[in-house]
Amino acid sequence: MDFDFTSLFAFILFGLTIGVVYGIVALGISLIYSGLDIVHFAHGEIYMFGAFFGLVFSEHMGVPYPLAILSAMVCTGLLGIVIERVFYRRLTRAGGGYTVAGMGMIICGFGMSVVLQNIAYLSWGADAEPFPVDLGEPFQFGDISLPKSYGLTAVIALLLMAVLHFFLKKTKIGLAVRAVAANKDIAFLMGINVPLMISLIFGLACALAAAAGVLIGPMQSVQVEMGYLMLMKAFAAAVVGGFGSLPGAIVGGLLVGIFENLGAAYISPNHKDIYAFLLLILVLMVRPSGLFGVEVRVKA
Amino acid sequence: MLKVTGLETGYGRVQILRGLDMEVPQGRIVALLGGNGTGKSTMLRAVSGLIRVWNGQIEFNGERIDNKAPDQIVRRGLIQVTQGKDSYPSMTVEENLKVGAFTRSDKPGVARDLERVYDYFPVLKERRRQLAGTLSGGEVQMLVIGRGLMAAPKMMLLDEPSAALAPKVVLDIFANINRIARSGVTILVVEQNVRMALILASYAYIIRDGRILIEGDADDLMHDENVKMSFLGGTVADSSREYMS
Ligand SMILES: Nc1ncnc2c1ncn2[C@@H]1O[C@H](COP(=O)(O)OP(=O)(O)O)[C@@H](O)[C@H]1O
Ligand SMILES: [Mg+2]
């Protein structure tokens, strides 16, 4: 392939738009990790549920696309809160507070992912469902035309990040969320309702994944197995950025997005999905705690 | 103000407290003393609702608070400052203090108390935009006490505020604890620095084997032969004498 700057720019641009989506899923994984001390292996399925909810709202119920995103976020957030309350809460408690309860929590996450896949399969079938959203003519950047869905994706994902940032840094509840993430006992002793905050954190993380699902839906299609690849890439993004770090999750997402687009363009498009992991390995070789990981957190 | 009767609790199946009784009257400074691992922090954890009470009861202002959720107990005005000097290291000093005021919605009151904390501990004001993780041990101790004050407590439980601090810093912190008490906050202070605690407090309990072994007025305990033998003759007192000279 001939090298020219326009196509390089295009690859980077496409990489960035998909990267912000990896970023918001990774953000959720990092939020859950720092808030609940669990690595949530069913987060890909939460993302898949979000995509289906969006599809149902937008296609079957005729809700306008932006509103469908919001509705899917709310529904998936509530679904997440129920899952956490009913299934995870006992396990995280059993570990003494909310520390990692050994392998139990990891297995539980995998189990939940299988259960959710099967529920989705029974509800919506195994076929890939197209998610057509007509947003009009593509944007033109010089010679590059970027479909509106890509532009919208980037804008909405960035907006969500900004809202999350404002929430965590400027509001009282956001401060409480950070306090709970950093030290639950002390947060309790400051009069914060820790169990409630944990529900909120989990719900928020699931809502973010849902937004990612509804945003990706129109670019690819919606199907039961879509969660797995997203989980892997979001994990790669979270680890590249430094597990548990929120800015790290976003930067990690962008890097994974760009890296895999460039890899597909200049090395081989047949193995698009391995580039995320290649990047992961490269970064971990240089900085084992990830780009923004200040320390390796040791969990009891 | 705080009344603990027959308190039994522990971790898992291991019982630590075996029927502990103590009382802290309003407006006083009371000390809870005892060696390492005798259950002092465990008792505070039970009072704050962080661990379950197996038996016995805890009354605060005439109301049963045993086995209430920790945030509910805080909302009644009973605040604990733990022994670990646990600040939020990745938040700024001022954010730490704001977390302390989480339960409050009276903005002018919170602003006033922030100034009060800065008045007690001027170094916190200097460092208010700094991350708490960059503070020294003494400054962190001031921060966590200040953070407790931000909740506008009726009563504070202070767990070993002098631990691992230089003598001059300890004096400064104890002077401020005294000041806090005089502003109307009842105080229960847990200490291993027995002599300093007996100077600060008006009444003291000594815990051993999960029960109260000795109790009495601080002045009497200071001159009590038993107490002298078991607590004031050892390394703790020696080092505290050095501190104060
Ligand atoms: N989280 C815990 N799990 C199990 N045992 C504990 C825990 N915390 C403290 N202990 C035990 O309880 C006893 C009393 O501890 P603690 O109340 O911290 O003592 P103190 O504060 O008087 O030094 C000690 O024997 C200690 O080993
Ligand atoms: Mg202790």
XYZ file of C-alpha atoms and ligand atoms in Angstrom:
573
model
C 0.000 0.000 0.000
C 1.288 3.434 -0.895
C 1.925 5.726 1.979
C 0.176 9.045 1.994
C -0.661 11.420 4.768
C -4.345 11.676 3.999
C -4.942 8.006 4.544
C -2.706 7.973 7.616
C -4.799 10.795 9.022
C -7.953 8.923 8.131
C -6.798 5.778 9.907
C -5.927 7.758 12.994
C -9.274 9.542 12.909
C -11.196 6.280 12.635
C -8.974 4.812 15.322
C -9.770 7.702 17.631
C -13.536 7.409 17.196
C -13.555 3.702 17.916
C -10.981 4.337 20.636
C -13.213 6.679 22.637
C -15.773 3.903 22.710
C -13.207 1.416 24.041
C -12.352 4.186 26.454
C -15.834 4.505 27.930
C -16.166 0.748 28.374
C -12.697 0.659 29.980
C -13.755 3.574 32.167
C -16.594 1.437 33.518
C -14.290 -1.515 34.153
C -11.873 0.745 35.998
C -14.677 2.366 37.996
C -15.911 -1.042 39.119
C -12.395 -2.162 39.935
C -11.589 0.825 42.083
C -15.051 1.003 43.630
C -15.853 -2.650 44.288
C -12.404 -4.259 44.111
C -13.616 -6.696 41.520
C -12.570 -7.298 37.949
C -15.869 -7.514 36.174
C -15.671 -10.197 33.499
C -19.313 -9.879 32.491
C -18.914 -6.278 31.394
C -18.854 -7.258 27.713
C -22.328 -8.728 28.101
C -23.534 -5.581 29.829
C -22.343 -3.724 26.738
C -24.184 -6.213 24.526
C -27.381 -5.756 26.547
C -27.003 -2.021 26.175
C -26.760 -2.417 22.405
C -29.893 -4.569 22.293
C -31.817 -2.167 24.507
C -30.800 0.640 22.173
C -31.893 -1.378 19.173
C -35.248 -2.169 20.749
C -35.866 1.459 21.667
C -34.698 2.889 18.385
C -35.886 0.273 15.864
C -38.866 -1.391 17.447
C -40.262 1.489 19.435
C -39.258 4.354 17.186
C -37.487 6.380 19.873
C -35.109 8.969 18.347
C -31.501 7.795 18.391
C -30.052 10.134 21.080
C -32.985 9.380 23.339
C -32.515 5.671 22.650
C -28.954 5.994 23.930
C -30.143 7.614 27.141
C -32.940 5.094 27.654
C -30.574 2.174 27.056
C -28.156 3.687 29.582
C -30.868 3.976 32.209
C -32.208 0.437 31.639
C -28.751 -1.138 31.598
C -27.700 0.856 34.657
C -30.714 -0.465 36.539
C -30.021 -3.991 35.289
C -26.468 -3.635 36.595
C -27.648 -2.440 39.991
C -29.946 -5.463 40.285
C -27.145 -7.854 39.266
C -24.751 -6.307 41.768
C -27.261 -6.275 44.613
C -28.577 -9.772 44.066
C -25.481 -11.696 42.972
C -22.226 -9.880 43.594
C -22.941 -8.226 46.929
C -22.842 -11.484 48.897
C -19.552 -12.487 47.348
C -17.834 -9.157 47.853
C -19.037 -9.186 51.463
C -17.768 -12.700 52.050
C -14.264 -11.504 51.303
C -14.418 -9.236 54.318
C -15.634 -5.846 53.228
C -15.348 -5.468 49.516
C -11.981 -7.053 48.898
C -11.434 -9.692 46.254
C -12.982 -12.901 47.505
C -10.364 -15.058 45.877
C -11.364 -16.772 42.672
C -15.022 -16.766 43.628
C -15.645 -13.325 42.255
C -13.864 -14.011 38.970
C -15.750 -17.239 38.373
C -18.962 -15.464 39.262
C -18.197 -12.846 36.615
C -17.667 -15.491 33.955
C -20.823 -17.265 35.039
C -22.789 -14.055 34.808
C -21.456 -13.485 31.312
C -22.721 -16.912 30.170
C -26.090 -16.343 31.828
C -26.515 -12.933 30.218
C -25.550 -14.296 26.808
C -28.163 -16.990 27.106
C -30.833 -14.584 28.204
C -30.002 -12.382 25.223
C -30.062 -15.416 22.948
C -33.507 -16.419 24.181
C -34.824 -12.892 23.906
C -33.361 -11.771 20.626
C -32.009 -14.872 18.846
C -28.537 -15.619 17.546
C -28.606 -13.599 14.337
C -26.702 -10.402 13.917
C -29.224 -7.608 13.786
C -28.470 -4.556 11.694
C -28.908 -1.263 13.531
C -29.490 1.255 10.770
C -29.431 4.845 11.906
C -29.759 7.469 9.238
C -27.879 10.534 10.281
C -27.429 12.067 6.837
C -24.357 12.935 4.804
C -20.882 12.155 6.107
C -18.611 14.889 7.479
C -15.875 16.038 5.122
C -12.358 16.640 6.429
C -10.516 17.616 3.244
C -10.423 14.367 1.304
C -11.580 12.223 4.152
C -15.235 11.595 4.680
C -16.210 10.483 8.111
C -19.682 8.954 8.407
C -21.912 10.947 10.740
C -22.301 7.968 13.058
C -18.544 8.055 13.696
C -18.569 11.754 14.388
C -21.579 11.442 16.636
C -19.966 8.563 18.462
C -16.864 10.558 19.223
C -18.863 13.589 20.332
C -21.228 11.645 22.572
C -18.443 9.547 24.080
C -16.406 12.661 24.837
C -19.482 14.329 26.296
C -20.062 11.352 28.592
C -16.461 11.515 29.755
C -16.776 15.230 30.461
C -19.975 14.687 32.435
C -18.360 11.889 34.421
C -15.330 14.048 35.119
C -17.501 16.926 36.300
C -19.549 14.561 38.444
C -16.520 13.026 40.148
C -14.555 16.232 40.637
C -17.169 18.881 41.289
C -20.152 17.319 42.991
C -20.547 16.154 46.554
C -21.810 12.721 45.528
C -18.857 12.430 43.154
C -16.509 13.174 46.029
C -18.264 10.471 48.037
C -17.847 8.022 45.145
C -14.111 8.728 45.102
C -13.971 8.348 48.877
C -15.692 4.965 48.679
C -13.360 3.862 45.884
C -10.298 4.810 47.921
C -11.236 3.488 51.363
C -14.603 2.037 52.310
C -14.204 1.933 56.073
C -13.140 5.552 56.235
C -15.936 6.548 53.858
C -18.383 4.818 56.197
C -16.896 6.694 59.139
C -17.459 9.965 57.272
C -21.172 9.174 57.196
C -21.298 8.055 53.577
C -23.833 5.360 52.764
C -21.281 3.006 51.255
C -23.627 0.272 49.959
C -25.670 2.894 48.141
C -22.558 4.419 46.561
C -21.437 0.992 45.434
C -24.751 0.473 43.661
C -24.317 3.866 42.066
C -20.792 3.077 40.891
C -21.838 -0.236 39.387
C -24.892 1.301 37.734
C -22.816 4.121 36.267
C -20.256 1.697 34.872
C -23.014 -0.360 33.247
C -24.672 2.744 31.825
C -21.371 3.732 30.219
C -21.040 0.278 28.653
C -24.587 0.587 27.345
C -23.792 3.911 25.708
C -20.839 2.248 24.016
C -23.110 -0.541 22.786
C -25.663 1.810 21.264
C -22.888 3.869 19.673
C -21.120 0.867 18.129
C -24.379 -0.766 17.037
C -24.873 1.305 13.858
C -21.219 0.811 12.814
C -21.235 -2.945 13.121
C -24.311 -4.882 14.040
C -25.892 -6.085 17.216
C -25.484 -9.725 18.173
C -25.293 -11.928 21.217
C -21.575 -12.573 20.990
C -20.453 -8.996 20.518
C -19.476 -8.606 24.181
C -16.424 -10.811 24.187
C -14.248 -8.799 21.812
C -15.265 -5.516 23.405
C -14.408 -6.887 26.840
C -10.972 -7.953 25.651
C -10.237 -4.608 24.041
C -11.573 -2.587 26.925
C -9.432 -4.673 29.262
C -6.444 -4.048 27.058
C -7.272 -0.331 27.180
C -7.687 -0.339 30.957
C -4.442 -2.206 31.520
C -2.506 -0.101 29.029
C -3.703 3.035 30.817
C -3.055 1.596 34.276
C -5.788 -0.538 35.832
C -8.096 1.493 38.041
C -6.994 4.844 36.639
C -9.829 6.740 34.976
C -7.752 9.047 32.752
C -5.662 5.959 31.977
C -8.742 4.099 30.748
C -9.534 6.851 28.273
C -5.987 7.245 26.981
C -5.664 3.454 26.832
C -8.859 3.277 24.783
C -7.637 5.882 22.314
C -4.278 4.140 21.957
C -5.887 0.759 21.364
C -8.207 2.278 18.767
C -5.426 4.017 16.854
C -2.999 1.138 17.151
C -5.403 -1.440 15.790
C -6.447 0.742 12.877
C -2.852 1.441 11.920
C -1.984 -2.226 12.316
C -4.879 -3.252 10.122
C -3.888 -0.673 7.523
C -0.139 -1.108 7.372
C 0.545 -4.636 8.614
C -2.377 -6.870 7.843
C -6.139 -6.349 8.014
C -6.733 -10.056 8.591
C -5.645 -9.929 12.188
C -7.193 -6.668 13.239
C -8.113 -7.916 16.664
C -4.666 -8.951 17.803
C -3.155 -5.463 17.673
C -4.813 -4.425 20.906
C -2.983 -7.210 22.676
C 0.250 -6.507 20.910
C 0.028 -2.967 22.264
C -0.832 -4.347 25.683
C 2.274 -6.514 25.725
C 4.500 -3.705 24.468
C 3.292 -1.241 27.078
C 3.522 -3.743 29.904
C 7.097 -4.577 28.918
C 8.064 -0.942 29.343
C 5.754 0.003 32.218
C 4.320 -2.972 34.113
C 1.781 -0.807 35.941
C 0.457 0.771 32.750
C 0.825 4.346 31.588
C -1.085 6.039 34.407
C -0.717 3.347 37.041
C 1.175 4.995 39.874
C 1.558 1.832 41.891
C 0.641 -1.789 41.674
C -2.250 -2.051 44.073
C -1.933 -5.101 46.250
C -5.278 -6.507 47.216
C -5.724 -8.612 50.302
C -23.086 10.545 76.680
C -21.621 7.225 75.544
C -22.456 4.165 77.584
C -21.150 0.704 76.783
C -22.433 -2.272 78.767
C -21.293 -5.882 78.562
C -19.824 -5.422 75.103
C -18.779 -8.667 73.430
C -17.428 -8.820 69.926
C -14.599 -10.186 67.805
C -13.574 -11.277 64.330
C -14.980 -14.404 62.735
C -15.235 -16.840 65.651
C -12.431 -15.229 67.652
C -13.814 -13.280 70.572
C -11.811 -10.182 71.513
C -14.016 -8.211 73.904
C -15.535 -10.213 76.791
C -18.039 -7.968 78.465
C -16.579 -4.502 78.434
C -18.262 -1.717 80.408
C -17.425 1.926 80.175
C -19.002 5.331 80.207
C -18.032 8.721 78.837
C -19.924 11.653 80.366
C -20.744 14.676 78.248
C -18.071 17.352 77.925
C -15.240 15.242 79.316
C -12.051 13.730 77.945
C -11.837 10.058 78.828
C -8.893 7.824 77.979
C -8.927 4.140 77.105
C -5.502 2.660 77.758
C -3.940 -0.721 77.313
C -1.141 -2.627 75.648
C -0.858 -3.544 72.027
C -3.547 -5.905 70.732
C -5.770 -5.691 73.802
C -8.866 -4.735 71.809
C -8.961 -0.954 72.045
C -9.458 -0.400 68.315
C -11.879 -3.309 68.231
C -14.014 -1.553 70.817
C -14.028 1.653 68.743
C -14.935 -0.309 65.624
C -17.900 -1.849 67.415
C -19.056 1.553 68.679
C -18.833 3.012 65.167
C -20.724 0.082 63.668
C -17.874 -1.231 61.534
C -18.065 -4.662 63.169
C -21.061 -6.440 64.652
C -21.776 -6.367 68.347
C -22.319 -9.954 69.525
C -23.672 -9.114 72.926
C -24.215 -6.167 75.193
C -25.361 -2.711 74.303
C -24.080 0.688 73.261
C -25.995 3.852 74.054
C -25.272 7.268 72.640
C -27.250 10.199 74.006
C -29.685 7.745 75.525
C -30.324 5.948 72.239
C -29.254 2.404 71.379
C -26.783 2.478 68.506
C -25.369 -1.046 68.606
C -25.402 -2.671 65.170
C -26.624 0.430 63.391
C -24.924 1.200 60.069
C -21.792 3.350 60.444
C -23.223 6.229 58.412
C -26.288 6.285 60.678
C -24.066 6.535 63.742
C -22.077 9.385 62.169
C -25.307 11.232 61.481
C -26.021 11.145 65.221
C -22.794 13.052 65.842
C -20.410 10.282 66.899
C -17.237 10.474 64.806
C -14.228 8.181 64.852
C -10.709 9.113 63.807
C -8.973 5.797 63.146
C -5.455 4.924 64.174
C -4.081 4.297 60.695
C -3.727 7.988 59.825
C -5.967 7.088 56.895
C -6.277 10.168 54.774
C -7.379 10.023 51.171
C -3.875 10.338 49.729
C -4.971 11.028 46.162
C -7.315 13.845 47.167
C -6.200 17.316 48.150
C -6.144 18.389 51.787
C -9.249 20.488 51.273
C -11.112 17.687 49.486
C -10.315 15.419 52.445
C -11.867 17.972 54.765
C -14.919 18.257 52.521
C -15.467 14.505 52.655
C -15.637 14.985 56.423
C -18.576 17.334 55.966
C -20.455 14.878 53.736
C -23.457 14.533 56.028
C -23.984 18.278 56.342
C -25.978 20.581 54.129
C -25.527 23.887 56.002
C -22.994 25.559 53.713
C -22.209 28.544 55.978
C -21.640 26.180 58.894
C -19.300 24.019 56.815
C -17.352 27.101 55.685
C -17.046 28.245 59.288
C -15.799 24.864 60.424
C -13.275 24.787 57.598
C -11.853 28.050 58.912
C -11.874 26.616 62.413
C -9.866 23.581 61.307
C -7.388 25.866 59.515
C -7.179 27.951 62.675
C -6.374 24.872 64.794
C -3.937 23.468 62.249
C -2.496 26.335 60.191
C -0.220 23.978 58.274
C -3.316 22.432 56.674
C -4.304 25.816 55.311
C -0.871 26.266 53.766
C -1.152 22.867 52.144
C -4.826 22.896 51.275
C -4.298 22.432 47.527
C -1.662 19.740 48.009
C -2.431 16.043 47.738
C -2.814 14.507 51.184
C -0.349 11.829 50.116
C 2.444 14.414 50.255
C 1.927 15.292 53.930
C 4.164 14.202 56.807
C 2.873 11.819 59.490
C 2.059 14.636 61.905
C 0.300 16.660 59.235
C -1.798 13.639 58.250
C -2.800 13.156 61.883
C -3.900 16.797 61.967
C -5.755 16.296 58.711
C -7.727 13.276 59.900
C -8.638 15.007 63.164
C -9.661 18.065 61.155
C -11.669 15.877 58.816
C -13.498 14.463 61.825
C -14.217 17.991 63.079
C -15.769 18.874 59.735
C -18.636 16.530 60.582
C -19.549 18.863 63.483
C -19.319 16.009 65.991
C -20.935 15.868 69.400
C -18.372 13.272 70.361
C -15.073 12.128 68.862
C -13.328 8.788 69.229
C -9.600 9.254 68.671
C -7.548 6.121 68.134
C -3.883 6.589 69.096
C -3.410 10.130 67.810
C 0.164 10.166 69.142
C 1.378 6.961 67.512
C 4.640 7.213 65.581
C 4.901 10.985 65.916
C 7.710 13.211 67.139
C 7.310 14.566 70.704
C 6.801 18.166 69.624
C 4.076 17.158 67.183
C 2.379 15.061 69.863
C 2.283 18.061 72.206
C 0.773 20.218 69.471
C -1.872 17.625 68.667
C -2.765 17.025 72.309
C -3.076 20.763 72.877
C -5.522 20.885 69.988
C -7.481 17.907 71.304
C -7.823 19.850 74.520
C -9.038 22.852 72.567
C -11.584 20.743 70.704
C -12.842 19.373 74.017
C -13.210 22.871 75.449
C -15.292 23.844 72.426
C -17.861 21.330 73.687
C -16.946 18.066 71.963
C -16.876 15.022 74.228
C -13.755 12.938 73.641
C -12.736 9.331 74.085
C -9.047 8.982 73.342
C -7.344 5.611 72.939
C -3.644 5.703 73.740
C -0.571 3.651 74.395
C 1.243 6.789 75.493
C -0.181 6.378 78.984
C 1.392 9.317 80.748
C 0.433 11.821 78.083
C -3.099 10.442 77.987
C -3.448 10.696 81.781
C -2.380 14.326 81.625
C -4.940 15.065 78.911
C -7.888 13.083 80.244
C -9.856 13.506 83.425
C -10.854 9.848 83.710
C -9.339 6.672 82.328
C -10.055 3.008 81.733
C -7.385 0.357 81.384
C -8.298 -2.645 79.271
C -6.841 -6.138 79.473
C -8.080 -9.502 78.175
C -11.159 -7.911 76.648
C -12.399 -6.367 79.891
C -11.821 -3.215 81.883
C -9.134 -3.995 84.433
C -8.819 -0.679 86.234
C -10.681 2.600 86.029
C -10.461 5.854 87.875
C -9.663 9.545 87.863
C -6.604 10.267 85.782
C -4.770 11.909 88.682
C -5.336 8.901 90.917
C -4.222 6.472 88.237
C -1.083 8.475 87.656
C -0.074 7.801 91.254
C -1.536 4.319 91.563
C 1.174 1.768 92.367
C -0.392 -0.941 90.187
C -0.668 1.319 87.223
C 2.834 2.618 87.764
C 4.146 -0.928 87.881
C 2.398 -2.240 84.827
C 2.150 0.806 82.600
C 4.242 3.711 83.707
C 7.455 1.873 84.557
C 8.006 0.502 81.097
C 9.393 1.847 77.891
C 6.308 3.868 77.055
C 6.660 6.095 80.083
C 10.403 6.361 79.747
C 10.136 7.589 76.257
C 7.331 9.986 77.109
C 9.447 11.459 79.904
C 12.175 12.136 77.377
C 9.586 13.727 75.135
C 8.444 16.144 77.758
C 11.771 17.246 79.145
N -9.464 -7.474 61.156
C -9.096 -8.352 62.111
N -9.293 -9.675 61.932
C -8.938 -10.567 62.879
N -8.361 -10.247 64.043
C -8.126 -8.946 64.284
C -8.477 -7.929 63.325
N -8.125 -6.727 63.827
C -7.580 -6.981 65.037
N -7.584 -8.299 65.311
C -7.099 -8.931 66.536
O -7.857 -8.426 67.618
C -7.042 -8.184 68.736
C -7.243 -6.763 69.202
O -6.827 -5.872 68.181
P -6.997 -4.311 68.295
O -8.371 -4.010 68.755
O -6.583 -3.724 67.015
O -5.936 -3.982 69.428
P -5.414 -2.572 69.934
O -6.095 -1.509 69.168
O -5.750 -2.551 71.383
O -3.934 -2.589 69.729
C -5.610 -8.476 68.311
O -5.261 -9.743 68.832
C -5.660 -8.531 66.829
O -4.770 -9.483 66.336
Mg -5.355 -0.145 67.943
